[in-house]
Short mmCIF file of C-alpha atoms in Angstrom, two decimals:
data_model
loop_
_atom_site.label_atom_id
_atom_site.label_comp_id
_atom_site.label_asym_id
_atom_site.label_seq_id
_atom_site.Cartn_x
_atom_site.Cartn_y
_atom_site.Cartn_z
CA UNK A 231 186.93 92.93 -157.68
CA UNK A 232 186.24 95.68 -155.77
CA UNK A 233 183.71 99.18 -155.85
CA UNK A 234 186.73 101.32 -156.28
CA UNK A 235 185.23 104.82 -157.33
CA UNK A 236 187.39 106.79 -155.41
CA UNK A 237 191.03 108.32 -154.65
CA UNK A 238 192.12 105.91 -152.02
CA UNK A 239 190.34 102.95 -153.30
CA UNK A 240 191.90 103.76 -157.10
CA UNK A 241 195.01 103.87 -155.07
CA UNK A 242 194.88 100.86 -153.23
CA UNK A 243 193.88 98.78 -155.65
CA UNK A 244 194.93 99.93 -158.90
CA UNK A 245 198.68 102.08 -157.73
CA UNK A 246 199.84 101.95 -160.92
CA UNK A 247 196.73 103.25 -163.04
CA UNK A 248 197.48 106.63 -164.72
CA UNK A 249 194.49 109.00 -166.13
CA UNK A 250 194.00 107.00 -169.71
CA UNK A 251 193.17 104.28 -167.53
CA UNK A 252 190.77 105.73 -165.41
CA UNK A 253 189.33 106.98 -169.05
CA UNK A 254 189.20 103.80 -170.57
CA UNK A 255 187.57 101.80 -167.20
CA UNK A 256 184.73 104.65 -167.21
CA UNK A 257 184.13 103.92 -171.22
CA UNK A 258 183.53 100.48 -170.45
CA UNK A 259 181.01 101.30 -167.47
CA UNK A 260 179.39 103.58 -170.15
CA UNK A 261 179.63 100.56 -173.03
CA UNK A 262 177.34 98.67 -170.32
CA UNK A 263 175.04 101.56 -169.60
CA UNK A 264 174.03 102.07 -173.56
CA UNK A 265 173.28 97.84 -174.04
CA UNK A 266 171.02 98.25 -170.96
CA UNK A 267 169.10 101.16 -172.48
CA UNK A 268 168.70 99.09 -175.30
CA UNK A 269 166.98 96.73 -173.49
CA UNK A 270 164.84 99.37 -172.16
CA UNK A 271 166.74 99.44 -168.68
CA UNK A 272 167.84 102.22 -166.67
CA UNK A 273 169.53 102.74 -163.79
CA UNK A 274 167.14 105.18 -162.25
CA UNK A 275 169.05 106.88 -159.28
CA UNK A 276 172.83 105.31 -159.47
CA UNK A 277 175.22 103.40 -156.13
CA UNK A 278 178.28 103.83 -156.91
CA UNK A 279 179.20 101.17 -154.99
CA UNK A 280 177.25 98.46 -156.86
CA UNK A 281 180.04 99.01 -159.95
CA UNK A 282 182.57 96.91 -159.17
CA UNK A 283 185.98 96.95 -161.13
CA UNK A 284 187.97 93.99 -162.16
CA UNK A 285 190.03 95.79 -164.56
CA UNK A 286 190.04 98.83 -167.09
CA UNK A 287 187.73 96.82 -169.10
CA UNK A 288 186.33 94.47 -167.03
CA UNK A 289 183.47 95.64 -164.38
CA UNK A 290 180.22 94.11 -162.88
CA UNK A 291 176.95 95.74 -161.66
CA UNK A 292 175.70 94.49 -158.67
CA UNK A 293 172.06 94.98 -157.45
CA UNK A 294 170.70 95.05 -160.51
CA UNK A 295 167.20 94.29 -158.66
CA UNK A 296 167.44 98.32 -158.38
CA UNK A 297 167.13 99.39 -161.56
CA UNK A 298 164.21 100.39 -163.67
CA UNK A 299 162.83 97.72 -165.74
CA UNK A 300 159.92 98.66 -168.46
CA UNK A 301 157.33 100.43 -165.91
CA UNK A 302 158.72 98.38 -162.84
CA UNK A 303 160.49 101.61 -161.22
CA UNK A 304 163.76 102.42 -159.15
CA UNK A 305 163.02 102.50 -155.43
CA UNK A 306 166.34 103.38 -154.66
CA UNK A 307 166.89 107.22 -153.78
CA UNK A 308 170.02 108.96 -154.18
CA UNK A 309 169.62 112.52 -153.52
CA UNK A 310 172.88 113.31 -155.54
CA UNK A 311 171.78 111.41 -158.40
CA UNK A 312 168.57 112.77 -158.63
CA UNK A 313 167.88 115.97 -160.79
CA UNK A 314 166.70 119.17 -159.62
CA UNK A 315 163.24 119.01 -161.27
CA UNK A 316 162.66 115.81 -158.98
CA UNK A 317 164.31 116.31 -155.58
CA UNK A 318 160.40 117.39 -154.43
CA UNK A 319 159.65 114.38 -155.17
CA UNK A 320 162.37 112.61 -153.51
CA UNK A 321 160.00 110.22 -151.28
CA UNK A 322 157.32 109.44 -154.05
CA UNK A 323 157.30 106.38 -156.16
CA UNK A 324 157.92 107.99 -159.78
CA UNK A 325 159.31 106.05 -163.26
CA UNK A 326 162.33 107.51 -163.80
CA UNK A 327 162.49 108.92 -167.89
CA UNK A 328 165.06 109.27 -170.45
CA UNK A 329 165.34 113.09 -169.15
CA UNK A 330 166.05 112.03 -165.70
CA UNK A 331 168.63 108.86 -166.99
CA UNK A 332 170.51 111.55 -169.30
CA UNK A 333 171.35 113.52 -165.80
CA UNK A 334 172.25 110.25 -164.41
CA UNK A 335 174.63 109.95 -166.46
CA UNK A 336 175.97 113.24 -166.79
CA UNK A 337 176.56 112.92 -163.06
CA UNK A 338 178.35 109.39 -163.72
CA UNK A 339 180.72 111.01 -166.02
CA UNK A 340 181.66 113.71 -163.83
CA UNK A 341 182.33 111.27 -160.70
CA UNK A 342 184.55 108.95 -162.72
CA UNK A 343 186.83 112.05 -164.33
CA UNK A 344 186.86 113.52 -160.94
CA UNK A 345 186.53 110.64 -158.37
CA UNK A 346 184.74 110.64 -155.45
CA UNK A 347 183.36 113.86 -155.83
CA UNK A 348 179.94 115.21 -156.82
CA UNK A 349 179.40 118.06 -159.42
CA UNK A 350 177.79 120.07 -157.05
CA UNK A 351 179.84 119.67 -154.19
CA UNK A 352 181.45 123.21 -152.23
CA UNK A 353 183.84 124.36 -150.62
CA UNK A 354 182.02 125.59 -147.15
CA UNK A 355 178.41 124.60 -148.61
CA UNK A 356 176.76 122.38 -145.66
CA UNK A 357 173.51 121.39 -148.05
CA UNK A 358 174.11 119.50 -151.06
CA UNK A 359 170.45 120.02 -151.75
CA UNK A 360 170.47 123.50 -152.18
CA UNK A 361 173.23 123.88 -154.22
CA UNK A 362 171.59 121.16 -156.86
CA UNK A 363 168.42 123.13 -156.90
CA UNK A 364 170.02 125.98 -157.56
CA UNK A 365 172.60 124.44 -160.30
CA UNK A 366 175.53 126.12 -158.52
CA UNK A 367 178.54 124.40 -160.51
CA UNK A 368 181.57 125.88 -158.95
CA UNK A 369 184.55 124.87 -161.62
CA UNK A 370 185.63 127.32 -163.58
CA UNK A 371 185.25 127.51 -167.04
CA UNK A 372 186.75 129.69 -170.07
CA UNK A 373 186.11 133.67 -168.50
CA UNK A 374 183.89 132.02 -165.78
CA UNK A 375 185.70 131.58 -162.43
CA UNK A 376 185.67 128.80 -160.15
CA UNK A 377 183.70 129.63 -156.56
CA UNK A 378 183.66 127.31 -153.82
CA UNK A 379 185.73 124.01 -155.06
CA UNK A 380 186.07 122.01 -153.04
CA UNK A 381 189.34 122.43 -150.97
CA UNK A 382 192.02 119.12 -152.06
CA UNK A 383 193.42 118.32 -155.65
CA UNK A 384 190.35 118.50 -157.28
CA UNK A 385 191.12 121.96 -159.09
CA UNK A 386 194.08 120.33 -160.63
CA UNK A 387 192.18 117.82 -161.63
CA UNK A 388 189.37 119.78 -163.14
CA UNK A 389 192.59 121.99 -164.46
CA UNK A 390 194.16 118.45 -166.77
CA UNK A 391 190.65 117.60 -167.89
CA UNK A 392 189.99 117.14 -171.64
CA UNK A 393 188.34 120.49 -172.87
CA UNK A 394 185.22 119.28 -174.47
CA UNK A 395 184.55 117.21 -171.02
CA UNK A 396 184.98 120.43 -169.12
CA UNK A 397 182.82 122.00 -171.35
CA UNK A 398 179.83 119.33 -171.49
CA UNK A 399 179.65 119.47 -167.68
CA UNK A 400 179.55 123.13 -167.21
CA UNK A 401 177.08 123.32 -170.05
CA UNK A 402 175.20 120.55 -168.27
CA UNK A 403 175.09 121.53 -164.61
CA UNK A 404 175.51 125.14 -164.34
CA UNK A 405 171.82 127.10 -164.17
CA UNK A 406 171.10 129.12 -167.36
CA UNK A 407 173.58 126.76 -169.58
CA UNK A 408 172.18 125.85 -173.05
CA UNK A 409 172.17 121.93 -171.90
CA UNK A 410 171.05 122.70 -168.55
CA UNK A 411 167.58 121.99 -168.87
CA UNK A 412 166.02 118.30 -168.32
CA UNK A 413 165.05 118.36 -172.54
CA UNK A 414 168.02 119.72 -173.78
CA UNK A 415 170.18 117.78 -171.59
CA UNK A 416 173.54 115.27 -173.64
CA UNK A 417 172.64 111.37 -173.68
CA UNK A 418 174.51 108.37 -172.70
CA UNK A 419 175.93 108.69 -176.16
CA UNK A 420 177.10 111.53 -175.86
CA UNK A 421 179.40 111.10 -173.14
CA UNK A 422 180.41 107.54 -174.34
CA UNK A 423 182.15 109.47 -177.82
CA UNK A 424 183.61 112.10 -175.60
CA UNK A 425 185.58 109.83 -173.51
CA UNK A 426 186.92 107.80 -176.38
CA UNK A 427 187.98 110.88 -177.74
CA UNK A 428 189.92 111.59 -174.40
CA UNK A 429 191.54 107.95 -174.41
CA UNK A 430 192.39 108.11 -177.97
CA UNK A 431 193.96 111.90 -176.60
CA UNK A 432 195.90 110.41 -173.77
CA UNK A 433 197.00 107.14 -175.41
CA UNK A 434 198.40 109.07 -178.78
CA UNK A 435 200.52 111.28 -176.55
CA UNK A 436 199.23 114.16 -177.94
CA UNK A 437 197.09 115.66 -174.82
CA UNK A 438 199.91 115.43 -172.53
CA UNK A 439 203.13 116.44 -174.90
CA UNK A 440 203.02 120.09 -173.38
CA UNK A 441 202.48 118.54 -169.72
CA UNK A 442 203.32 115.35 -168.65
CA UNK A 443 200.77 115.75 -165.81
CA UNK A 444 197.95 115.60 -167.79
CA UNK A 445 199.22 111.86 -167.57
CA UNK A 446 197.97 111.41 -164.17
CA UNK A 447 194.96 110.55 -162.23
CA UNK A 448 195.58 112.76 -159.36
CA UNK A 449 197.91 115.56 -160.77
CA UNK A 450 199.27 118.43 -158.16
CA UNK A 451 199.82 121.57 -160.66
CA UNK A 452 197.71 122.86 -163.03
CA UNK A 453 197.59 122.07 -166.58
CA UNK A 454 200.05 124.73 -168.53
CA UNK A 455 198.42 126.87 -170.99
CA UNK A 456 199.73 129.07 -173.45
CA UNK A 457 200.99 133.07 -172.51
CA UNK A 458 200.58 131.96 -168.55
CA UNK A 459 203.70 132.66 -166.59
CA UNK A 460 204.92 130.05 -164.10
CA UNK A 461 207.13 130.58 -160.63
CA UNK A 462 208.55 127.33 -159.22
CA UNK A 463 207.57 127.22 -155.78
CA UNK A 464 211.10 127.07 -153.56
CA UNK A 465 209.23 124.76 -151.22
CA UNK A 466 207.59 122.10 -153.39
CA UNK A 467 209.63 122.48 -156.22
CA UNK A 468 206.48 122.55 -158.36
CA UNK A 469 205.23 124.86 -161.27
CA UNK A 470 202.22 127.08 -160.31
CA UNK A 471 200.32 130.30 -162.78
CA UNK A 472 201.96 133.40 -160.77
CA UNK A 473 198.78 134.19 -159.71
CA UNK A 474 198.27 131.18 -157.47
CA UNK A 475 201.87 132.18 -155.70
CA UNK A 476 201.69 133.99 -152.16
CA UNK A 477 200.73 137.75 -152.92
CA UNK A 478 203.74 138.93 -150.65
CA UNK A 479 206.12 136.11 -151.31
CA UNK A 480 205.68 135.26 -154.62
CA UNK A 481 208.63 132.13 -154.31
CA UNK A 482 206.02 130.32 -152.26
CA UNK A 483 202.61 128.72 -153.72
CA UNK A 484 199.34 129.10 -151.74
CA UNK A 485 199.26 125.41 -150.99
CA UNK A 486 202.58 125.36 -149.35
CA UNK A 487 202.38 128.56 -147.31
CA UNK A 488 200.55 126.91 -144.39
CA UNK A 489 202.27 123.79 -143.85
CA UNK A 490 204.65 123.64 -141.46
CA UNK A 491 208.20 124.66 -141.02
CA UNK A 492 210.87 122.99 -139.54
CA UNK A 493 211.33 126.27 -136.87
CA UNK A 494 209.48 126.32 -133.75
CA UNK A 495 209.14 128.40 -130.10
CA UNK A 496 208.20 126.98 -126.95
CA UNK A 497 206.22 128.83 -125.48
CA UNK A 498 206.96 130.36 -122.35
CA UNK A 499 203.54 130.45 -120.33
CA UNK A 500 201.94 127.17 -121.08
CA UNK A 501 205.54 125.19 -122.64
CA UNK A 502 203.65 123.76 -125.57
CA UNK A 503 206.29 123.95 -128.25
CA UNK A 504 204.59 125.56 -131.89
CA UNK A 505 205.84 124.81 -135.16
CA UNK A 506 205.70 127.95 -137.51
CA UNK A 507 204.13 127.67 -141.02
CA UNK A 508 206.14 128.06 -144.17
CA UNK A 509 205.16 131.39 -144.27
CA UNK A 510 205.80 132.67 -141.18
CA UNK A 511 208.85 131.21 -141.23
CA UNK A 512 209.99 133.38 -144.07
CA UNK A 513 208.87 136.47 -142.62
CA UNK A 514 210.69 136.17 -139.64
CA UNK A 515 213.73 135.55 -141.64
CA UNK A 516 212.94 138.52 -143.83
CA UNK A 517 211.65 140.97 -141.60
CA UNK A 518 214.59 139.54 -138.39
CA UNK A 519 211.69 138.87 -135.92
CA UNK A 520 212.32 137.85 -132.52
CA UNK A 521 211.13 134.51 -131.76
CA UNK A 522 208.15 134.54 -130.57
CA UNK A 523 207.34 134.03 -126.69
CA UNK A 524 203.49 133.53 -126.18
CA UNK A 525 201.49 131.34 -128.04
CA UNK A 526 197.83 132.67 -129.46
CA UNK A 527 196.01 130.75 -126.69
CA UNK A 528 197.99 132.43 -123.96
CA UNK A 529 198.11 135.59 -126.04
CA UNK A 530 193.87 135.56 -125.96
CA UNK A 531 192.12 138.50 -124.09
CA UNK A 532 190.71 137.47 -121.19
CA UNK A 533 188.80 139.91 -118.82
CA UNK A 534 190.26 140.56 -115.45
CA UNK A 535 187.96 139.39 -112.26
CA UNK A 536 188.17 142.24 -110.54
CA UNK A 537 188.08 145.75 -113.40
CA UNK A 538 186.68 144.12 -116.21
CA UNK A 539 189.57 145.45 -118.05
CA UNK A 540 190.85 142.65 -120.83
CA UNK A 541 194.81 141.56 -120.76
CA UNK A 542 196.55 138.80 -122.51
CA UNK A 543 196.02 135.57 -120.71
CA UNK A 544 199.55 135.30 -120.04
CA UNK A 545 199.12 138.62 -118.08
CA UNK A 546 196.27 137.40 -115.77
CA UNK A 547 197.26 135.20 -112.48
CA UNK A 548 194.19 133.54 -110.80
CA UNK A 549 191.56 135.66 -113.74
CA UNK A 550 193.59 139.31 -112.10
CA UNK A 551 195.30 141.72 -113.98
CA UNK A 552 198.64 142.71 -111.98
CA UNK A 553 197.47 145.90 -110.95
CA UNK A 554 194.56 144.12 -109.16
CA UNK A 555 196.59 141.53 -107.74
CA UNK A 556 198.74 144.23 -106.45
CA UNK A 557 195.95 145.83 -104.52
CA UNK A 558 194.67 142.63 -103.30
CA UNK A 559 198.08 141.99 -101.88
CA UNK A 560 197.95 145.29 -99.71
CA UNK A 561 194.79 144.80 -98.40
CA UNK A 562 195.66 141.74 -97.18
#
């Protein structure tokens, strides 16, 4: 029993899940979620560490004492749970509505297919805040490119998600999008259907005939669509679009072309030894470089005590250049 809503938690505890089960855990959360409506319940602003996970269909909510019952409200405030018509009024007592639950759950959907991370989450974007007020969703979608995703395996995943899922969340949290607003926004409902239709996807075999990947929870590649081209990266051995292979060495992927080689240099001013990436490691096969000598610390400019003039570090002895060194020497 444990609040396992993310990678290394679904890891951990559940090694052996694959996607359909991931699909069919969040359809009983959602199962849960449309009996409390019924009773006139909701969850107000959601901790995702109050659901706690038995097994694909078995889960608790804790802290029930949370929720919003009849015109008791939620005092609980989570600012990425709460919509952008209401993050003014973050720290003001306010009943939460069936506009407001609708994003809730919109929100819950997306954190279960993707877990652990938040629609609105970026890829060098300090303030959460912002980018929810603004409705900056940065997946890509159809002719709509992705900006800003968050850097990991959450493209892939995004990449293997079922299509009318992909489609309901961009809809949902990207500004100007016809289900964008707080009254045109998809219910609990909604979502629930969607999901079995995923399960029923994944457990037919059908989703995941032209890519075993799709299979997964955490896949590594993209999903493979039709007239894309694919290079097998002679690194990872995996199947990438061309477009996502290095732009001068197309053999190599853009994940793999930083991560490091197997050559090295020591280097000769400071004897730290440095391990070359993948990359550069091809380039001074291709191009018959030297091995390098100076490291980029000792390679820095640094400005000389005595002209002002900047030199490599490695050059300077004491903060002189050579030539002032020199003449301090003679004078001496």
């Amino acid at each position: 029993n444990q609040a396992v809503l993310k990678k290394a938690g679904l890891e951990q505890y559940f090694p052996d899940w694959e996607k359909v089960d991931l699909v069919q855990t969040s359809i009983t959360i959602f199962e849960e979620i449309v009996c409390l409506h019924k009773q006139n319940i909701l969850l107000g602003c959601l901790d995702l560490t109050s659901i706690r996970i038995v097994n694909s269909k078995t889960i608790f909510f804790t802290e029930t004492d949370k929720y919003q019952i009849d015109d008791f409200p939620c005092l609980l405030r989570n600012t990425q749970f709460i919509p952008p018509e209401r993050l003014d009024y973050i720290d003001k007592i306010f009943l939460f509505s069936e506009k407001t639950e609708n994003y809730v759950a919109a929100v819950l959907a997306f954190t279960l297919m993707m877990p652990g991370i938040m629609p609105y989450a970026q890829r060098n974007s300090g303030d959460m805040l912002i980018n929810i007020k603004r409705m900056q969703f940065p997946y890509a979608f159809r002719e709509n490119h992705s900006k800003g995703v968050p850097n990991g395996f959450w493209r892939f995943v995004w990449s293997h998600l079922y299509y009318d899922l992909k489609e309901a969340f961009y809809k949902t949290f990207q500004y100007g999008e016809e289900k964008s607003t707080p009254e045109s926004r998809y219910d609990t409902g909604f979502w629930l259907s969607k999901l079995k239709k995923y399960r029923d996807a994944l457990l037919s075999g059908e989703y995941c005939k032209n890519d075993s990947y799709s299979a997964m929870m955490f896949p590594d590649t993209f999903r493979k669509v039709k007239n894309e081209t694919y290079i097998t990266c002679v690194n990872c051995k995996k199947e990438y679009p061309v477009w996502f292979m290095d732009d001068e060495f197309g053999t190599i992927c853009k994940k793999c072309r930083s991560k490091k080689s197997e050559s090295f240099f020591d280097c000769v001013d400071c004897g730290r030894r440095f391990f070359y990436s993948i990359k550069e490691e091809i380039l001074h096969k291709v191009k018959n470089w030297k091995p390098q000598k100076h490291c980029d610390d000792c390679k820095k400019l640094v400005i000389c005590k005595n002209c002002g003039k900047e030199y490599p570090a490695y050059l300077l002895r004491d903060g002189y250049c050579k030539t002032c060194k020199r003449k301090m020497y003679k004078m001496m």
